[in-house]
mmCIF file of C-alpha atoms and ligand atoms in Angstrom:
data_model
loop_
_atom_site.group_PDB
_atom_site.id
_atom_site.type_symbol
_atom_site.label_atom_id
_atom_site.label_comp_id
_atom_site.label_asym_id
_atom_site.label_seq_id
_atom_site.Cartn_x
_atom_site.Cartn_y
_atom_site.Cartn_z
ATOM 1 C CA MET A 1 0.000 0.000 0.000
ATOM 2 C CA THR A 2 2.962 2.343 -0.493
ATOM 3 C CA PRO A 3 2.114 5.321 -2.732
ATOM 4 C CA ALA A 4 3.789 5.498 -6.125
ATOM 5 C CA ALA A 5 7.268 7.017 -5.954
ATOM 6 C CA TRP A 6 6.163 9.780 -8.350
ATOM 7 C CA VAL A 7 3.547 10.897 -5.833
ATOM 8 C CA ARG A 8 5.823 10.611 -2.790
ATOM 9 C CA ASP A 9 8.625 12.427 -4.582
ATOM 10 C CA HIS A 10 6.403 15.487 -5.061
ATOM 11 C CA ALA A 11 5.028 15.589 -1.537
ATOM 12 C CA ASP A 12 6.654 18.979 -0.940
ATOM 13 C CA LEU A 13 4.352 20.516 -3.582
ATOM 14 C CA LEU A 14 1.168 19.400 -1.849
ATOM 15 C CA PRO A 15 -0.954 21.804 0.178
ATOM 16 C CA VAL A 16 -1.357 20.969 3.877
ATOM 17 C CA SER A 17 -5.136 21.344 3.682
ATOM 18 C CA GLY A 18 -7.875 21.368 1.056
ATOM 19 C CA ARG A 19 -9.645 18.788 -1.089
ATOM 20 C CA ALA A 20 -8.083 15.955 -3.040
ATOM 21 C CA LEU A 21 -9.461 13.446 -5.510
ATOM 22 C CA ASP A 22 -8.002 9.971 -6.029
ATOM 23 C CA VAL A 23 -9.239 8.768 -9.432
ATOM 24 C CA ALA A 24 -9.598 4.998 -9.952
ATOM 25 C CA CYS A 25 -8.254 4.693 -6.427
ATOM 26 C CA GLY A 26 -8.134 0.903 -6.119
ATOM 27 C CA ARG A 27 -7.623 0.077 -2.433
ATOM 28 C CA GLY A 28 -6.803 3.700 -1.749
ATOM 29 C CA ARG A 29 -3.050 3.814 -1.207
ATOM 30 C CA HIS A 30 -2.944 7.417 -2.434
ATOM 31 C CA ALA A 31 -6.254 8.491 -0.895
ATOM 32 C CA LEU A 32 -5.155 7.323 2.567
ATOM 33 C CA TRP A 33 -1.711 8.851 2.212
ATOM 34 C CA LEU A 34 -3.146 12.216 1.096
ATOM 35 C CA ALA A 35 -5.598 12.186 4.006
ATOM 36 C CA GLU A 36 -2.732 11.469 6.424
ATOM 37 C CA ARG A 37 -1.083 14.612 5.091
ATOM 38 C CA GLY A 38 -4.117 16.754 5.993
ATOM 39 C CA LEU A 39 -6.272 16.718 2.866
ATOM 40 C CA ASN A 40 -9.960 15.851 2.694
ATOM 41 C CA VAL A 41 -10.100 13.133 0.081
ATOM 42 C CA LEU A 42 -12.714 11.818 -2.315
ATOM 43 C CA ALA A 43 -11.732 8.402 -3.682
ATOM 44 C CA VAL A 44 -13.573 6.898 -6.658
ATOM 45 C CA ASP A 45 -13.386 3.466 -8.234
ATOM 46 C CA ARG A 46 -15.852 1.166 -9.962
ATOM 47 C CA ASP A 47 -14.746 -1.798 -7.853
ATOM 48 C CA ALA A 48 -17.098 -2.033 -4.860
ATOM 49 C CA ALA A 49 -14.799 -4.401 -2.945
ATOM 50 C CA ALA A 50 -11.890 -1.987 -3.320
ATOM 51 C CA ILE A 51 -14.060 0.905 -2.148
ATOM 52 C CA ASN A 52 -15.150 -1.084 0.897
ATOM 53 C CA ALA A 53 -11.491 -1.695 1.723
ATOM 54 C CA VAL A 54 -10.790 2.047 1.453
ATOM 55 C CA ARG A 55 -13.716 2.825 3.762
ATOM 56 C CA GLU A 56 -12.571 0.285 6.344
ATOM 57 C CA ALA A 57 -8.996 1.536 6.310
ATOM 58 C CA ALA A 58 -10.109 5.167 6.560
ATOM 59 C CA THR A 59 -12.423 4.372 9.477
ATOM 60 C CA GLN A 60 -9.740 2.389 11.318
ATOM 61 C CA ARG A 61 -7.258 5.210 10.924
ATOM 62 C CA ALA A 62 -9.835 7.995 11.474
ATOM 63 C CA LEU A 63 -8.922 9.627 8.180
ATOM 64 C CA PRO A 64 -11.148 12.021 6.188
ATOM 65 C CA VAL A 65 -11.707 9.906 3.073
ATOM 66 C CA ALA A 66 -15.078 9.658 1.317
ATOM 67 C CA ALA A 67 -14.938 6.583 -0.902
ATOM 68 C CA ARG A 68 -17.486 6.213 -3.703
ATOM 69 C CA VAL A 69 -18.263 3.446 -6.155
ATOM 70 C CA GLY A 70 -18.471 5.027 -9.591
ATOM 71 C CA ASP A 71 -17.836 4.153 -13.216
ATOM 72 C CA LEU A 72 -15.733 6.979 -14.622
ATOM 73 C CA GLU A 73 -16.256 5.858 -18.213
ATOM 74 C CA SER A 74 -20.016 5.444 -18.509
ATOM 75 C CA GLY A 75 -20.892 9.103 -17.958
ATOM 76 C CA ASP A 76 -22.912 8.163 -14.858
ATOM 77 C CA TYR A 77 -20.322 9.554 -12.450
ATOM 78 C CA GLN A 78 -19.605 13.262 -12.888
ATOM 79 C CA LEU A 79 -16.576 14.987 -11.357
ATOM 80 C CA ASP A 80 -17.296 18.372 -9.799
ATOM 81 C CA ALA A 81 -15.734 21.362 -11.570
ATOM 82 C CA ALA A 82 -13.178 23.585 -9.801
ATOM 83 C CA ALA A 83 -13.510 21.450 -6.690
ATOM 84 C CA PHE A 84 -10.059 19.979 -5.962
ATOM 85 C CA ASP A 85 -6.664 21.262 -4.859
ATOM 86 C CA VAL A 86 -5.028 17.976 -5.816
ATOM 87 C CA ILE A 87 -6.066 15.256 -8.262
ATOM 88 C CA VAL A 88 -4.085 12.014 -8.349
ATOM 89 C CA VAL A 89 -4.399 9.441 -11.124
ATOM 90 C CA ILE A 90 -2.015 6.483 -11.036
ATOM 91 C CA HIS A 91 -2.041 3.488 -13.394
ATOM 92 C CA TYR A 92 -5.354 4.324 -15.015
ATOM 93 C CA LEU A 93 -6.144 5.805 -18.426
ATOM 94 C CA HIS A 94 -9.412 6.876 -19.977
ATOM 95 C CA ARG A 95 -8.558 9.616 -22.438
ATOM 96 C CA PRO A 96 -12.058 11.198 -22.595
ATOM 97 C CA LEU A 97 -11.816 11.921 -18.857
ATOM 98 C CA PHE A 98 -9.049 14.527 -19.264
ATOM 99 C CA PRO A 99 -11.314 17.573 -19.817
ATOM 100 C CA ALA A 100 -13.172 16.745 -16.575
ATOM 101 C CA LEU A 101 -9.888 16.212 -14.696
ATOM 102 C CA LEU A 102 -8.538 19.570 -15.817
ATOM 103 C CA ALA A 103 -11.840 21.297 -15.056
ATOM 104 C CA GLY A 104 -11.936 19.613 -11.645
ATOM 105 C CA LEU A 105 -8.890 21.529 -10.435
ATOM 106 C CA ARG A 106 -9.193 24.747 -8.509
ATOM 107 C CA ARG A 107 -6.879 27.617 -9.479
ATOM 108 C CA GLY A 108 -3.408 26.638 -8.325
ATOM 109 C CA GLY A 109 -4.496 22.997 -8.063
ATOM 110 C CA LEU A 110 -2.145 20.148 -8.946
ATOM 111 C CA LEU A 111 -2.703 17.152 -11.196
ATOM 112 C CA ILE A 112 -0.353 14.280 -10.404
ATOM 113 C CA TYR A 113 -0.614 11.609 -13.071
ATOM 114 C CA GLU A 114 1.371 8.523 -13.960
ATOM 115 C CA THR A 115 0.495 5.630 -16.200
ATOM 116 C CA PHE A 116 1.908 3.150 -18.673
ATOM 117 C CA THR A 117 3.245 3.913 -22.128
ATOM 118 C CA ARG A 118 3.258 1.804 -25.291
ATOM 119 C CA ALA A 119 6.710 0.517 -24.378
ATOM 120 C CA GLN A 120 5.192 -1.318 -21.392
ATOM 121 C CA ALA A 121 3.467 -3.776 -23.755
ATOM 122 C CA HIS A 122 6.906 -5.325 -24.460
ATOM 123 C CA ARG A 123 7.451 -5.965 -20.756
ATOM 124 C CA GLY A 124 4.050 -7.263 -19.646
ATOM 125 C CA LYS A 125 0.579 -5.918 -18.895
ATOM 126 C CA PRO A 126 -1.260 -3.860 -19.904
ATOM 127 C CA THR A 127 -1.068 -4.520 -23.640
ATOM 128 C CA ASN A 128 -4.312 -2.914 -24.822
ATOM 129 C CA PRO A 129 -3.355 0.361 -26.563
ATOM 130 C CA ASP A 130 -6.447 1.995 -25.046
ATOM 131 C CA PHE A 131 -4.620 1.819 -21.707
ATOM 132 C CA LEU A 132 -1.180 2.845 -22.992
ATOM 133 C CA LEU A 133 0.054 6.363 -23.652
ATOM 134 C CA GLU A 134 1.880 7.242 -26.832
ATOM 135 C CA GLU A 135 5.194 9.078 -26.729
ATOM 136 C CA GLY A 136 4.620 12.650 -25.562
ATOM 137 C CA GLU A 137 0.888 12.094 -25.238
ATOM 138 C CA LEU A 138 0.547 12.839 -21.525
ATOM 139 C CA ARG A 139 2.195 16.221 -22.021
ATOM 140 C CA ARG A 140 -0.417 17.020 -24.672
ATOM 141 C CA LEU A 141 -3.353 15.679 -22.659
ATOM 142 C CA VAL A 142 -2.700 18.033 -19.729
ATOM 143 C CA GLN A 143 -2.587 21.201 -21.867
ATOM 144 C CA PRO A 144 -3.117 24.028 -20.966
ATOM 145 C CA LEU A 145 -1.922 23.249 -17.425
ATOM 146 C CA GLU A 146 1.534 24.471 -16.429
ATOM 147 C CA ILE A 147 3.893 21.484 -16.353
ATOM 148 C CA VAL A 148 5.874 21.414 -13.127
ATOM 149 C CA ASP A 149 7.627 18.094 -13.694
ATOM 150 C CA TYR A 150 7.514 15.440 -16.408
ATOM 151 C CA ARG A 151 9.247 12.200 -17.290
ATOM 152 C CA GLU A 152 8.879 9.271 -19.649
ATOM 153 C CA GLY A 153 10.769 5.998 -19.586
ATOM 154 C CA LEU A 154 11.578 2.982 -17.450
ATOM 155 C CA PHE A 155 11.133 3.679 -13.740
ATOM 156 C CA GLU A 156 10.688 1.073 -10.984
ATOM 157 C CA GLU A 157 10.650 -1.572 -13.749
ATOM 158 C CA ARG A 158 7.655 -0.016 -15.522
ATOM 159 C CA GLU A 159 7.496 1.960 -18.743
ATOM 160 C CA VAL A 160 5.528 5.027 -17.747
ATOM 161 C CA ALA A 161 4.868 8.680 -18.399
ATOM 162 C CA SER A 162 4.464 10.876 -15.340
ATOM 163 C CA VAL A 163 3.432 14.478 -14.900
ATOM 164 C CA VAL A 164 2.851 17.036 -12.191
ATOM 165 C CA ALA A 165 0.917 19.959 -13.644
ATOM 166 C CA ARG A 166 -0.705 23.026 -12.136
ATOM 167 C CA ARG A 167 -3.811 24.985 -13.069
ATOM 168 C CA SER A 168 -2.631 28.577 -13.089
HETATM 169 C C1 SAM B 1 -4.132 -0.670 -11.757
HETATM 170 S S1 SAM B 1 -5.422 -0.176 -10.647
HETATM 171 C C2 SAM B 1 -4.712 1.288 -9.939
HETATM 172 C C3 SAM B 1 -5.326 1.617 -8.618
HETATM 173 C C4 SAM B 1 -4.729 2.842 -7.905
HETATM 174 N N1 SAM B 1 -4.792 4.048 -8.700
HETATM 175 C C5 SAM B 1 -3.311 2.585 -7.461
HETATM 176 O O1 SAM B 1 -2.382 3.209 -8.008
HETATM 177 O O2 SAM B 1 -3.130 1.762 -6.560
HETATM 178 C C6 SAM B 1 -6.648 0.499 -11.769
HETATM 179 C C7 SAM B 1 -7.962 0.823 -11.086
HETATM 180 O O3 SAM B 1 -8.833 1.446 -12.053
HETATM 181 C C8 SAM B 1 -10.151 1.076 -11.718
HETATM 182 N N2 SAM B 1 -11.018 1.296 -12.869
HETATM 183 C C9 SAM B 1 -10.918 0.724 -14.080
HETATM 184 N N3 SAM B 1 -11.894 1.148 -14.873
HETATM 185 C C10 SAM B 1 -12.645 2.035 -14.145
HETATM 186 C C11 SAM B 1 -13.793 2.807 -14.413
HETATM 187 N N4 SAM B 1 -14.400 2.743 -15.592
HETATM 188 N N5 SAM B 1 -14.287 3.607 -13.455
HETATM 189 C C12 SAM B 1 -13.685 3.658 -12.238
HETATM 190 N N6 SAM B 1 -12.590 2.936 -11.922
HETATM 191 C C13 SAM B 1 -12.085 2.136 -12.869
HETATM 192 C C14 SAM B 1 -10.023 -0.404 -11.338
HETATM 193 O O4 SAM B 1 -11.132 -0.869 -10.610
HETATM 194 C C15 SAM B 1 -8.723 -0.391 -10.544
HETATM 195 O O5 SAM B 1 -8.950 -0.228 -9.168
#
């Protein structure tokens, strides 16, 4: 349940209070970590069992995490606009969601995103191109946010692209 290194490595950029969103949160490793750092967190995933695990962990640790079951691809679950100081998306890609992610940030808010690139298909899963970024694609998808940090390549044995970007 350790947060991704890309998220931990940018901890100094995070606000000490405010609202955060963990998109496709799984069992909530980032949601719980952000809440421990003082943020009020909304965590969303379509997997009800994973959301139950997030709720249990948050309750046990008395952390401010609201965990919701929601399908982010069907259009049934809408992200609030200008609502979040931090949005974290790790190892999840649904390209049509980007406009809502960008709109979900408050002014000054940070998007922290990392997921697999095409090169990952040569190493293992995922192999479906729908879930794999093309070279330079993440940089384009976050326009017009201000890019604070960016990388692409092999990190922690995964081929990924990673960005930290700010809504100015
Ligand atoms: C590889 S896991 C990553 C989980 C988490 N972000 C992490 O880094 O630990 C991908 C997650 O995306 C979620 N997911 C996939 N499709 C989804 C959808 N349409 N709506 C919401 N969540 C979805 C899965 O249920 C799964 O928990």
